PDB file of C-alpha atoms in Angstrom:
ATOM      1  CA  MET A   1       3.484   4.689  40.259  1.00  0.00           C
ATOM      2  CA  ASP A   2       7.201   3.201  40.237  1.00  0.00           C
ATOM      3  CA  PHE A   3       7.553   1.883  37.248  1.00  0.00           C
ATOM      4  CA  ARG A   4       9.367  -0.730  39.064  1.00  0.00           C
ATOM      5  CA  ASP A   5       5.993  -2.284  40.441  1.00  0.00           C
ATOM      6  CA  ILE A   6       4.276  -2.335  36.891  1.00  0.00           C
ATOM      7  CA  PRO A   7       5.603  -6.367  36.003  1.00  0.00           C
ATOM      8  CA  GLN A   8       4.194  -6.815  38.824  1.00  0.00           C
ATOM      9  CA  LEU A   9       0.408  -4.781  37.568  1.00  0.00           C
ATOM     10  CA  ILE A  10       0.756  -6.762  34.475  1.00  0.00           C
ATOM     11  CA  ALA A  11       1.345 -10.305  36.624  1.00  0.00           C
ATOM     12  CA  ARG A  12      -1.956  -9.604  38.161  1.00  0.00           C
ATOM     13  CA  MET A  13      -3.813  -8.622  34.558  1.00  0.00           C
ATOM     14  CA  LEU A  14      -2.509 -11.964  33.567  1.00  0.00           C
ATOM     15  CA  MET A  15      -4.046 -13.600  36.384  1.00  0.00           C
ATOM     16  CA  GLU A  16      -7.398 -11.792  35.607  1.00  0.00           C
ATOM     17  CA  VAL A  17      -7.036 -12.821  31.651  1.00  0.00           C
ATOM     18  CA  ILE A  18      -6.186 -16.577  32.861  1.00  0.00           C
ATOM     19  CA  GLN A  19      -9.855 -16.417  35.038  1.00  0.00           C
ATOM     20  CA  THR A  20     -12.330 -14.877  33.227  1.00  0.00           C
ATOM     21  CA  HIS A  21     -11.550 -16.427  29.654  1.00  0.00           C
ATOM     22  CA  ILE A  22     -11.737 -21.180  29.283  1.00  0.00           C
ATOM     23  CA  PRO A  23      -8.572 -21.945  27.511  1.00  0.00           C
ATOM     24  CA  HIS A  24      -9.033 -22.983  24.015  1.00  0.00           C
ATOM     25  CA  GLN A  25      -7.285 -24.383  21.845  1.00  0.00           C
ATOM     26  CA  TRP A  26      -6.718 -24.161  17.118  1.00  0.00           C
ATOM     27  CA  ILE A  27      -8.022 -26.722  15.320  1.00  0.00           C
ATOM     28  CA  TYR A  28      -6.792 -26.137  12.011  1.00  0.00           C
ATOM     29  CA  THR A  29      -9.526 -26.687   9.451  1.00  0.00           C
ATOM     30  CA  ALA A  30     -10.029 -26.246   5.665  1.00  0.00           C
ATOM     31  CA  GLU A  31     -13.771 -24.699   4.865  1.00  0.00           C
ATOM     32  CA  PRO A  32     -14.527 -24.578   1.315  1.00  0.00           C
ATOM     33  CA  PHE A  33     -16.703 -21.916  -0.261  1.00  0.00           C
ATOM     34  CA  ILE A  34     -17.836 -20.347  -3.305  1.00  0.00           C
ATOM     35  CA  ASN A  35     -15.150 -17.248  -4.452  1.00  0.00           C
ATOM     36  CA  PRO A  36     -17.969 -14.293  -5.363  1.00  0.00           C
ATOM     37  CA  TYR A  37     -15.594 -13.271  -8.151  1.00  0.00           C
ATOM     38  CA  ASN A  38     -14.533 -16.319 -10.208  1.00  0.00           C
ATOM     39  CA  GLY A  39     -17.290 -18.911  -8.800  1.00  0.00           C
ATOM     40  CA  LYS A  40     -14.835 -21.289  -8.420  1.00  0.00           C
ATOM     41  CA  ILE A  41     -14.245 -23.432  -4.770  1.00  0.00           C
ATOM     42  CA  SER A  42     -11.441 -21.693  -2.760  1.00  0.00           C
ATOM     43  CA  TYR A  43     -10.882 -22.298   1.423  1.00  0.00           C
ATOM     44  CA  ASP A  44     -10.530 -20.149   4.830  1.00  0.00           C
ATOM     45  CA  TYR A  45      -7.930 -22.245   6.579  1.00  0.00           C
ATOM     46  CA  SER A  46      -8.660 -20.254   9.517  1.00  0.00           C
ATOM     47  CA  GLY A  47      -9.691 -23.243  11.785  1.00  0.00           C
ATOM     48  CA  GLU A  48     -11.719 -23.061  15.126  1.00  0.00           C
ATOM     49  CA  VAL A  49     -11.313 -23.115  18.470  1.00  0.00           C
ATOM     50  CA  ARG A  50     -12.183 -25.671  21.545  1.00  0.00           C
ATOM     51  CA  LYS A  51     -11.504 -25.753  24.379  1.00  0.00           C
ATOM     52  CA  MET A  52      -8.717 -27.078  25.601  1.00  0.00           C
ATOM     53  CA  LYS A  53      -8.629 -30.737  27.987  1.00  0.00           C
ATOM     54  CA  LYS A  54      -6.071 -31.399  30.586  1.00  0.00           C
ATOM     55  CA  GLU A  55      -3.923 -33.718  27.970  1.00  0.00           C
ATOM     56  CA  GLU A  56      -3.497 -30.739  25.413  1.00  0.00           C
ATOM     57  CA  PHE A  57      -2.738 -28.649  27.876  1.00  0.00           C
ATOM     58  CA  ALA A  58       0.340 -30.889  29.354  1.00  0.00           C
ATOM     59  CA  GLU A  59       1.386 -32.035  25.479  1.00  0.00           C
ATOM     60  CA  LEU A  60       1.646 -27.855  24.658  1.00  0.00           C
ATOM     61  CA  VAL A  61       3.625 -27.203  28.539  1.00  0.00           C
ATOM     62  CA  ARG A  62       5.635 -29.825  28.008  1.00  0.00           C
ATOM     63  CA  SER A  63       6.436 -28.433  23.768  1.00  0.00           C
ATOM     64  CA  LEU A  64       7.139 -25.176  24.838  1.00  0.00           C
ATOM     65  CA  GLY A  65      10.900 -24.188  23.355  1.00  0.00           C
ATOM     66  CA  ARG A  66      11.170 -27.391  21.659  1.00  0.00           C
ATOM     67  CA  SER A  67       8.616 -27.379  18.761  1.00  0.00           C
ATOM     68  CA  LYS A  68       9.448 -25.622  15.197  1.00  0.00           C
ATOM     69  CA  GLY A  69       7.642 -22.561  16.250  1.00  0.00           C
ATOM     70  CA  SER A  70       9.098 -21.912  19.446  1.00  0.00           C
ATOM     71  CA  ARG A  71      11.993 -20.003  17.396  1.00  0.00           C
ATOM     72  CA  PHE A  72       9.314 -17.354  17.260  1.00  0.00           C
ATOM     73  CA  TYR A  73       9.206 -16.280  20.961  1.00  0.00           C
ATOM     74  CA  CYS A  74      10.581 -14.786  23.360  1.00  0.00           C
ATOM     75  CA  SER A  75      10.526 -16.953  26.060  1.00  0.00           C
ATOM     76  CA  PRO A  76       8.156 -19.564  27.199  1.00  0.00           C
ATOM     77  CA  LEU A  77       5.540 -17.659  28.720  1.00  0.00           C
ATOM     78  CA  ASP A  78       5.318 -15.778  25.379  1.00  0.00           C
ATOM     79  CA  GLU A  79       4.449 -19.550  23.527  1.00  0.00           C
ATOM     80  CA  LEU A  80       2.345 -20.095  26.157  1.00  0.00           C
ATOM     81  CA  LEU A  81       0.182 -17.183  25.717  1.00  0.00           C
ATOM     82  CA  ASN A  82       0.418 -16.880  21.899  1.00  0.00           C
ATOM     83  CA  ASN A  83      -0.967 -20.788  21.866  1.00  0.00           C
ATOM     84  CA  VAL A  84      -4.214 -20.200  24.275  1.00  0.00           C
ATOM     85  CA  TYR A  85      -7.065 -19.177  22.631  1.00  0.00           C
ATOM     86  CA  ILE A  86     -10.672 -18.206  23.685  1.00  0.00           C
ATOM     87  CA  ASP A  87     -13.963 -18.650  22.071  1.00  0.00           C
ATOM     88  CA  ARG A  88     -12.950 -14.900  19.902  1.00  0.00           C
ATOM     89  CA  TRP A  89     -12.414 -13.899  16.569  1.00  0.00           C
ATOM     90  CA  VAL A  90     -11.286 -10.674  14.945  1.00  0.00           C
ATOM     91  CA  PRO A  91     -11.812 -10.914  10.955  1.00  0.00           C
ATOM     92  CA  THR A  92      -8.320 -10.403   9.048  1.00  0.00           C
ATOM     93  CA  TYR A  93     -10.383  -9.026   6.174  1.00  0.00           C
ATOM     94  CA  MET A  94      -7.209 -11.342   3.819  1.00  0.00           C
ATOM     95  CA  SER A  95      -7.995 -14.058   1.825  1.00  0.00           C
ATOM     96  CA  ASN A  96      -8.474 -17.438   2.810  1.00  0.00           C
ATOM     97  CA  TYR A  97      -7.581 -16.689   5.918  1.00  0.00           C
ATOM     98  CA  GLY A  98     -10.920 -14.451   7.205  1.00  0.00           C
ATOM     99  CA  LYS A  99     -10.384 -15.310  11.407  1.00  0.00           C
ATOM    100  CA  ARG A 100      -7.806 -14.818  14.016  1.00  0.00           C
ATOM    101  CA  TRP A 101      -8.628 -16.442  16.813  1.00  0.00           C
ATOM    102  CA  VAL A 102      -7.840 -14.550  20.085  1.00  0.00           C
ATOM    103  CA  THR A 103      -5.093 -15.582  22.103  1.00  0.00           C
ATOM    104  CA  TYR A 104      -4.252 -14.799  26.153  1.00  0.00           C
ATOM    105  CA  CYS A 105      -1.522 -12.871  25.212  1.00  0.00           C
ATOM    106  CA  ASP A 106      -3.859 -10.769  22.789  1.00  0.00           C
ATOM    107  CA  LEU A 107      -5.951 -10.106  25.750  1.00  0.00           C
ATOM    108  CA  LEU A 108      -3.508  -9.701  28.161  1.00  0.00           C
ATOM    109  CA  ARG A 109      -1.653  -6.496  25.674  1.00  0.00           C
ATOM    110  CA  GLU A 110      -5.309  -5.061  24.898  1.00  0.00           C
ATOM    111  CA  THR A 111      -6.094  -4.900  28.931  1.00  0.00           C
ATOM    112  CA  PHE A 112      -1.994  -3.445  29.537  1.00  0.00           C
ATOM    113  CA  ASP A 113      -2.405  -1.067  26.301  1.00  0.00           C
ATOM    114  CA  GLN A 114      -5.563   0.354  27.869  1.00  0.00           C
ATOM    115  CA  TRP A 115      -4.265   0.677  31.821  1.00  0.00           C
ATOM    116  CA  LYS A 116      -1.371   2.426  29.835  1.00  0.00           C
ATOM    117  CA  TYR A 117      -3.347   4.830  27.983  1.00  0.00           C
ATOM    118  CA  SER A 118      -5.979   5.408  31.146  1.00  0.00           C
ATOM    119  CA  HIS A 119      -3.217   6.311  33.583  1.00  0.00           C
ATOM    120  CA  PHE A 120      -0.715   8.573  31.114  1.00  0.00           C
ATOM    121  CA  GLU A 121      -1.194  10.876  28.309  1.00  0.00           C
ATOM    122  CA  ILE A 122       0.953   9.155  25.688  1.00  0.00           C
ATOM    123  CA  TYR A 123      -1.984  10.916  22.920  1.00  0.00           C
ATOM    124  CA  ASP A 124      -3.836  13.663  23.057  1.00  0.00           C
ATOM    125  CA  GLU A 125      -7.839  14.327  22.165  1.00  0.00           C
ATOM    126  CA  ASP A 126      -6.881  14.016  18.729  1.00  0.00           C
ATOM    127  CA  GLY A 127      -5.002  10.493  18.703  1.00  0.00           C
ATOM    128  CA  ASN A 128      -2.116  12.358  18.185  1.00  0.00           C
ATOM    129  CA  GLU A 129       1.338  10.971  20.493  1.00  0.00           C
ATOM    130  CA  VAL A 130       2.509  13.055  22.925  1.00  0.00           C
ATOM    131  CA  ASN A 131       4.910  10.850  24.671  1.00  0.00           C
ATOM    132  CA  GLU A 132       6.738   8.701  22.892  1.00  0.00           C
ATOM    133  CA  ASP A 133       9.291   7.762  25.059  1.00  0.00           C
ATOM    134  CA  LEU A 134       7.235   7.017  27.692  1.00  0.00           C
ATOM    135  CA  ASN A 135       5.192   4.984  25.406  1.00  0.00           C
ATOM    136  CA  LEU A 136       8.521   2.507  24.199  1.00  0.00           C
ATOM    137  CA  GLN A 137       9.552   2.629  27.966  1.00  0.00           C
ATOM    138  CA  LEU A 138       6.126   1.031  29.216  1.00  0.00           C
ATOM    139  CA  ASP A 139       6.428  -1.136  25.726  1.00  0.00           C
ATOM    140  CA  GLU A 140       9.231  -2.141  26.868  1.00  0.00           C
ATOM    141  CA  ILE A 141       8.985  -3.406  30.150  1.00  0.00           C
ATOM    142  CA  PHE A 142       5.737  -5.218  28.915  1.00  0.00           C
ATOM    143  CA  GLU A 143       8.248  -7.026  26.545  1.00  0.00           C
ATOM    144  CA  ASP A 144      10.993  -7.462  29.125  1.00  0.00           C
ATOM    145  CA  PHE A 145       7.934  -9.180  31.406  1.00  0.00           C
ATOM    146  CA  LEU A 146       7.064 -11.687  28.180  1.00  0.00           C
ATOM    147  CA  GLU A 147      10.412 -12.321  28.074  1.00  0.00           C
ATOM    148  CA  ASN A 148      11.702 -12.761  31.790  1.00  0.00           C
ATOM    149  CA  THR A 149       8.973 -13.929  33.441  1.00  0.00           C
ATOM    150  CA  SER A 150       8.481 -17.485  34.353  1.00  0.00           C
ATOM    151  CA  HIS A 151       5.781 -19.111  32.926  1.00  0.00           C
ATOM    152  CA  GLU A 152       5.836 -20.999  35.724  1.00  0.00           C
ATOM    153  CA  PRO A 153       2.782 -19.626  38.241  1.00  0.00           C
ATOM    154  CA  PHE A 154       0.438 -19.606  35.447  1.00  0.00           C
ATOM    155  CA  VAL A 155       0.445 -22.627  33.830  1.00  0.00           C
ATOM    156  CA  ARG A 156      -1.243 -24.223  37.462  1.00  0.00           C
ATOM    157  CA  GLU A 157      -3.489 -21.376  37.131  1.00  0.00           C
ATOM    158  CA  ILE A 158      -4.417 -22.428  33.857  1.00  0.00           C
ATOM    159  CA  GLU A 159      -4.399 -25.811  34.655  1.00  0.00           C
ATOM    160  CA  LYS A 160      -7.105 -24.536  37.891  1.00  0.00           C
ATOM    161  CA  THR A 161      -9.512 -23.480  34.698  1.00  0.00           C
ATOM    162  CA  ILE A 162      -9.705 -26.873  32.936  1.00  0.00           C
ATOM    163  CA  ALA A 163     -12.397 -29.035  33.676  1.00  0.00           C
TER     164      ALA A 163
END
């Protein structure tokens, strides 16, 4: 495979993520529970997600690059994909933050990694890395895609999925 074709492949993967998963937004909550170790009330700040409405998505798009948290992202596309969630979470095993809600960026990374591991010999059957340079090169292509690809076509695709 020509490595110059990989960004187009990633774009197709992202379109599939968008078309397969309804966009949700994260909502802050503080859910009380009895701490089993000291018997006192503690709180879980994992929040919850709900289906995103057109107005909420439009506000997210307007705020790309302008919010306080924008400095943590390498591009508007990265910020967008890290702020659109799906209705699935993974455990964090962290005190007071039991769930981490899955984002479009997580799904894209997961899809890319599955493709990468099925098309290239990066690890042997024992899980030892056999081609670190190739792994780093592929990850750099992924990061370059997030940093240098316009978010606009993906915004339009997400808008189509919002009821």
